[in-house]
Amino acid sequence: MARVLEQETRFSELFFDYLHCIQALAGATGTPEPALRRFELALLGHLGYGVDFLHCAGSGASVDDTMTYTYREEKGFIASVVIGNSSFTGRQLRALAEREFPDADTLRAAKRFTRMALKPYLQGKPLKSRELFRQFVPKKTPPEPSDSSQ
């Protein structure tokens, strides 16, 4: 976080989001991905990176769950027939707006978006939060095979 925040600036709400993320990770029984994505989206908001996930930047119309939108830095999401790494469905955009990730596809879309949006702030360096958060999420070990001969 230190790399993307201005020095000497107070971000008390961000640190509450950070605390909530760490608490969610510490209590997580499944994948840490939803907590990480929520924190990254909150971080973007605190950086002033306000993205309208619910409206097409080109037309102003509400996103349609069945349409595809391409993300354009500093513009937003624009309806598109081209599908690529910067493309998202309207359904995915609604999920991002609500900070809800009902399936693996939506989680992957959230990760793609946060990586794209944070990239200019990171100046080509990797995000270190994953390393830090691994400290709070115990590595899952496979269950011991049961002895069925008894």
PDB file of C-alpha atoms in Angstrom:
ATOM      1  CA  MET A   1       0.000   0.000   0.000  1.00  0.00           C
ATOM      2  CA  ALA A   2       2.836   2.360   0.799  1.00  0.00           C
ATOM      3  CA  ARG A   3       3.828   2.481  -2.875  1.00  0.00           C
ATOM      4  CA  VAL A   4       0.452   3.714  -4.056  1.00  0.00           C
ATOM      5  CA  LEU A   5      -0.451   6.154  -1.278  1.00  0.00           C
ATOM      6  CA  GLU A   6       0.840   9.703  -1.075  1.00  0.00           C
ATOM      7  CA  GLN A   7       3.202  10.165   1.834  1.00  0.00           C
ATOM      8  CA  GLU A   8       1.906  12.108   4.830  1.00  0.00           C
ATOM      9  CA  THR A   9      -1.716  11.666   3.718  1.00  0.00           C
ATOM     10  CA  ARG A  10      -4.205  10.241   6.195  1.00  0.00           C
ATOM     11  CA  PHE A  11      -6.207   7.285   4.961  1.00  0.00           C
ATOM     12  CA  SER A  12      -7.984   6.201   8.142  1.00  0.00           C
ATOM     13  CA  GLU A  13     -10.929   4.640   6.271  1.00  0.00           C
ATOM     14  CA  LEU A  14      -8.527   2.667   4.108  1.00  0.00           C
ATOM     15  CA  PHE A  15      -6.900   1.174   7.171  1.00  0.00           C
ATOM     16  CA  PHE A  16     -10.323   0.116   8.468  1.00  0.00           C
ATOM     17  CA  ASP A  17     -10.852  -1.619   5.115  1.00  0.00           C
ATOM     18  CA  TYR A  18      -7.401  -3.171   5.502  1.00  0.00           C
ATOM     19  CA  LEU A  19      -8.281  -4.380   9.010  1.00  0.00           C
ATOM     20  CA  HIS A  20     -11.566  -5.875   7.765  1.00  0.00           C
ATOM     21  CA  CYS A  21      -9.677  -7.642   4.997  1.00  0.00           C
ATOM     22  CA  ILE A  22      -7.153  -9.143   7.402  1.00  0.00           C
ATOM     23  CA  GLN A  23      -9.963 -10.237   9.728  1.00  0.00           C
ATOM     24  CA  ALA A  24     -11.795 -11.839   6.800  1.00  0.00           C
ATOM     25  CA  LEU A  25      -8.609 -13.605   5.731  1.00  0.00           C
ATOM     26  CA  ALA A  26      -7.887 -14.840   9.234  1.00  0.00           C
ATOM     27  CA  GLY A  27     -11.388 -16.318   9.496  1.00  0.00           C
ATOM     28  CA  ALA A  28     -11.615 -17.562   5.919  1.00  0.00           C
ATOM     29  CA  THR A  29     -12.327 -21.228   5.411  1.00  0.00           C
ATOM     30  CA  GLY A  30     -12.252 -21.037   1.625  1.00  0.00           C
ATOM     31  CA  THR A  31     -10.391 -18.979  -0.924  1.00  0.00           C
ATOM     32  CA  PRO A  32      -8.998 -15.600   0.164  1.00  0.00           C
ATOM     33  CA  GLU A  33      -9.805 -14.133  -3.257  1.00  0.00           C
ATOM     34  CA  PRO A  34     -13.116 -12.359  -2.403  1.00  0.00           C
ATOM     35  CA  ALA A  35     -11.573 -10.540   0.570  1.00  0.00           C
ATOM     36  CA  LEU A  36      -8.543  -9.528  -1.497  1.00  0.00           C
ATOM     37  CA  ARG A  37     -10.680  -8.239  -4.373  1.00  0.00           C
ATOM     38  CA  ARG A  38     -12.921  -6.236  -2.019  1.00  0.00           C
ATOM     39  CA  PHE A  39      -9.859  -4.648  -0.451  1.00  0.00           C
ATOM     40  CA  GLU A  40      -8.294  -3.842  -3.830  1.00  0.00           C
ATOM     41  CA  LEU A  41     -11.539  -2.235  -5.016  1.00  0.00           C
ATOM     42  CA  ALA A  42     -11.698  -0.225  -1.776  1.00  0.00           C
ATOM     43  CA  LEU A  43      -8.068   0.831  -2.254  1.00  0.00           C
ATOM     44  CA  LEU A  44      -8.881   2.094  -5.743  1.00  0.00           C
ATOM     45  CA  GLY A  45     -11.787   4.071  -4.333  1.00  0.00           C
ATOM     46  CA  HIS A  46      -9.566   5.659  -1.678  1.00  0.00           C
ATOM     47  CA  LEU A  47      -7.064   6.596  -4.376  1.00  0.00           C
ATOM     48  CA  GLY A  48      -9.837   8.530  -6.096  1.00  0.00           C
ATOM     49  CA  TYR A  49     -10.112   5.994  -8.867  1.00  0.00           C
ATOM     50  CA  GLY A  50     -13.874   6.125  -9.130  1.00  0.00           C
ATOM     51  CA  VAL A  51     -15.158   3.722 -11.749  1.00  0.00           C
ATOM     52  CA  ASP A  52     -18.788   3.552 -12.762  1.00  0.00           C
ATOM     53  CA  PHE A  53     -19.448  -0.151 -13.152  1.00  0.00           C
ATOM     54  CA  LEU A  54     -23.156   0.354 -13.807  1.00  0.00           C
ATOM     55  CA  HIS A  55     -23.167   2.643 -16.852  1.00  0.00           C
ATOM     56  CA  CYS A  56     -21.611   2.535 -20.304  1.00  0.00           C
ATOM     57  CA  ALA A  57     -19.059   5.363 -20.554  1.00  0.00           C
ATOM     58  CA  GLY A  58     -19.893   5.816 -24.237  1.00  0.00           C
ATOM     59  CA  SER A  59     -23.672   6.135 -24.043  1.00  0.00           C
ATOM     60  CA  GLY A  60     -24.476   6.600 -20.359  1.00  0.00           C
ATOM     61  CA  ALA A  61     -26.946   3.708 -20.575  1.00  0.00           C
ATOM     62  CA  SER A  62     -27.150   1.122 -17.811  1.00  0.00           C
ATOM     63  CA  VAL A  63     -24.983  -1.911 -18.446  1.00  0.00           C
ATOM     64  CA  ASP A  64     -26.797  -4.892 -19.906  1.00  0.00           C
ATOM     65  CA  ASP A  65     -25.957  -8.227 -18.281  1.00  0.00           C
ATOM     66  CA  THR A  66     -25.709  -9.925 -21.679  1.00  0.00           C
ATOM     67  CA  MET A  67     -23.446  -7.365 -23.365  1.00  0.00           C
ATOM     68  CA  THR A  68     -19.663  -7.096 -23.374  1.00  0.00           C
ATOM     69  CA  TYR A  69     -17.831  -3.943 -22.311  1.00  0.00           C
ATOM     70  CA  THR A  70     -14.199  -3.001 -22.806  1.00  0.00           C
ATOM     71  CA  TYR A  71     -12.393  -1.114 -20.081  1.00  0.00           C
ATOM     72  CA  ARG A  72     -10.676   2.095 -21.181  1.00  0.00           C
ATOM     73  CA  GLU A  73      -8.350   3.708 -18.672  1.00  0.00           C
ATOM     74  CA  GLU A  74      -9.600   7.138 -17.539  1.00  0.00           C
ATOM     75  CA  LYS A  75     -12.871   6.632 -19.456  1.00  0.00           C
ATOM     76  CA  GLY A  76     -14.575   3.567 -18.033  1.00  0.00           C
ATOM     77  CA  PHE A  77     -16.437   0.691 -19.625  1.00  0.00           C
ATOM     78  CA  ILE A  78     -17.602   1.039 -23.217  1.00  0.00           C
ATOM     79  CA  ALA A  79     -19.917  -1.390 -25.028  1.00  0.00           C
ATOM     80  CA  SER A  80     -17.898  -3.506 -27.432  1.00  0.00           C
ATOM     81  CA  VAL A  81     -18.130  -6.548 -29.655  1.00  0.00           C
ATOM     82  CA  VAL A  82     -14.402  -7.202 -29.239  1.00  0.00           C
ATOM     83  CA  ILE A  83     -13.586  -9.718 -26.530  1.00  0.00           C
ATOM     84  CA  GLY A  84     -10.164  -9.547 -24.911  1.00  0.00           C
ATOM     85  CA  ASN A  85      -8.346  -9.235 -21.600  1.00  0.00           C
ATOM     86  CA  SER A  86      -9.925  -5.841 -20.942  1.00  0.00           C
ATOM     87  CA  SER A  87     -13.464  -7.097 -21.700  1.00  0.00           C
ATOM     88  CA  PHE A  88     -16.131  -7.726 -19.091  1.00  0.00           C
ATOM     89  CA  THR A  89     -19.768  -8.761 -19.269  1.00  0.00           C
ATOM     90  CA  GLY A  90     -22.474  -6.551 -17.858  1.00  0.00           C
ATOM     91  CA  ARG A  91     -23.166  -9.266 -15.275  1.00  0.00           C
ATOM     92  CA  GLN A  92     -19.540  -9.110 -14.122  1.00  0.00           C
ATOM     93  CA  LEU A  93     -19.660  -5.314 -13.906  1.00  0.00           C
ATOM     94  CA  ARG A  94     -22.766  -5.437 -11.726  1.00  0.00           C
ATOM     95  CA  ALA A  95     -21.012  -7.932  -9.436  1.00  0.00           C
ATOM     96  CA  LEU A  96     -17.968  -5.635  -9.198  1.00  0.00           C
ATOM     97  CA  ALA A  97     -20.220  -2.699  -8.303  1.00  0.00           C
ATOM     98  CA  GLU A  98     -21.818  -4.751  -5.521  1.00  0.00           C
ATOM     99  CA  ARG A  99     -18.463  -6.230  -4.401  1.00  0.00           C
ATOM    100  CA  GLU A 100     -20.030  -9.683  -4.695  1.00  0.00           C
ATOM    101  CA  PHE A 101     -18.324 -12.562  -6.468  1.00  0.00           C
ATOM    102  CA  PRO A 102     -20.789 -15.432  -6.883  1.00  0.00           C
ATOM    103  CA  ASP A 103     -18.555 -17.645  -9.030  1.00  0.00           C
ATOM    104  CA  ALA A 104     -14.976 -18.260 -10.176  1.00  0.00           C
ATOM    105  CA  ASP A 105     -15.549 -16.399 -13.455  1.00  0.00           C
ATOM    106  CA  THR A 106     -16.568 -13.242 -11.608  1.00  0.00           C
ATOM    107  CA  LEU A 107     -13.598 -13.541  -9.244  1.00  0.00           C
ATOM    108  CA  ARG A 108     -11.236 -13.815 -12.222  1.00  0.00           C
ATOM    109  CA  ALA A 109     -12.867 -10.749 -13.792  1.00  0.00           C
ATOM    110  CA  ALA A 110     -12.423  -8.801 -10.552  1.00  0.00           C
ATOM    111  CA  LYS A 111      -8.769  -9.799 -10.386  1.00  0.00           C
ATOM    112  CA  ARG A 112      -8.202  -8.750 -14.020  1.00  0.00           C
ATOM    113  CA  PHE A 113      -9.831  -5.397 -13.402  1.00  0.00           C
ATOM    114  CA  THR A 114      -7.965  -4.611 -10.177  1.00  0.00           C
ATOM    115  CA  ARG A 115      -4.645  -5.565 -11.802  1.00  0.00           C
ATOM    116  CA  MET A 116      -5.342  -3.230 -14.738  1.00  0.00           C
ATOM    117  CA  ALA A 117      -6.520  -0.373 -12.543  1.00  0.00           C
ATOM    118  CA  LEU A 118      -3.686  -0.649  -9.993  1.00  0.00           C
ATOM    119  CA  LYS A 119      -0.948  -1.036 -12.607  1.00  0.00           C
ATOM    120  CA  PRO A 120      -0.302   2.722 -13.096  1.00  0.00           C
ATOM    121  CA  TYR A 121       0.010   3.184  -9.331  1.00  0.00           C
ATOM    122  CA  LEU A 122       2.469   0.324  -8.910  1.00  0.00           C
ATOM    123  CA  GLN A 123       4.957   1.665 -11.470  1.00  0.00           C
ATOM    124  CA  GLY A 124       5.656  -1.780 -12.886  1.00  0.00           C
ATOM    125  CA  LYS A 125       6.350  -3.379  -9.509  1.00  0.00           C
ATOM    126  CA  PRO A 126       4.380  -6.372  -8.217  1.00  0.00           C
ATOM    127  CA  LEU A 127       1.672  -5.962  -5.620  1.00  0.00           C
ATOM    128  CA  LYS A 128       3.110  -7.043  -2.260  1.00  0.00           C
ATOM    129  CA  SER A 129      -0.221  -7.532  -0.491  1.00  0.00           C
ATOM    130  CA  ARG A 130      -0.467 -11.152  -1.613  1.00  0.00           C
ATOM    131  CA  GLU A 131       2.756 -11.981   0.254  1.00  0.00           C
ATOM    132  CA  LEU A 132       1.519 -10.211   3.373  1.00  0.00           C
ATOM    133  CA  PHE A 133      -1.916 -11.819   3.279  1.00  0.00           C
ATOM    134  CA  ARG A 134      -0.394 -15.282   2.953  1.00  0.00           C
ATOM    135  CA  GLN A 135       0.834 -14.825   6.515  1.00  0.00           C
ATOM    136  CA  PHE A 136      -2.765 -14.642   7.692  1.00  0.00           C
ATOM    137  CA  VAL A 137      -4.186 -17.476   5.629  1.00  0.00           C
ATOM    138  CA  PRO A 138      -2.896 -20.886   6.654  1.00  0.00           C
ATOM    139  CA  LYS A 139      -1.899 -23.109   3.785  1.00  0.00           C
ATOM    140  CA  LYS A 140      -4.468 -25.830   3.252  1.00  0.00           C
ATOM    141  CA  THR A 141      -3.155 -29.337   3.740  1.00  0.00           C
ATOM    142  CA  PRO A 142      -4.942 -32.260   2.141  1.00  0.00           C
ATOM    143  CA  PRO A 143      -6.815 -34.515   4.571  1.00  0.00           C
ATOM    144  CA  GLU A 144      -5.087 -37.673   5.696  1.00  0.00           C
ATOM    145  CA  PRO A 145      -6.329 -40.761   3.857  1.00  0.00           C
ATOM    146  CA  SER A 146      -8.547 -42.826   6.085  1.00  0.00           C
ATOM    147  CA  ASP A 147      -7.662 -46.415   6.812  1.00  0.00           C
ATOM    148  CA  SER A 148     -10.731 -48.306   5.576  1.00  0.00           C
ATOM    149  CA  SER A 149      -9.380 -51.726   6.657  1.00  0.00           C
ATOM    150  CA  GLN A 150     -10.472 -51.223  10.273  1.00  0.00           C
TER     151      GLN A 150
END
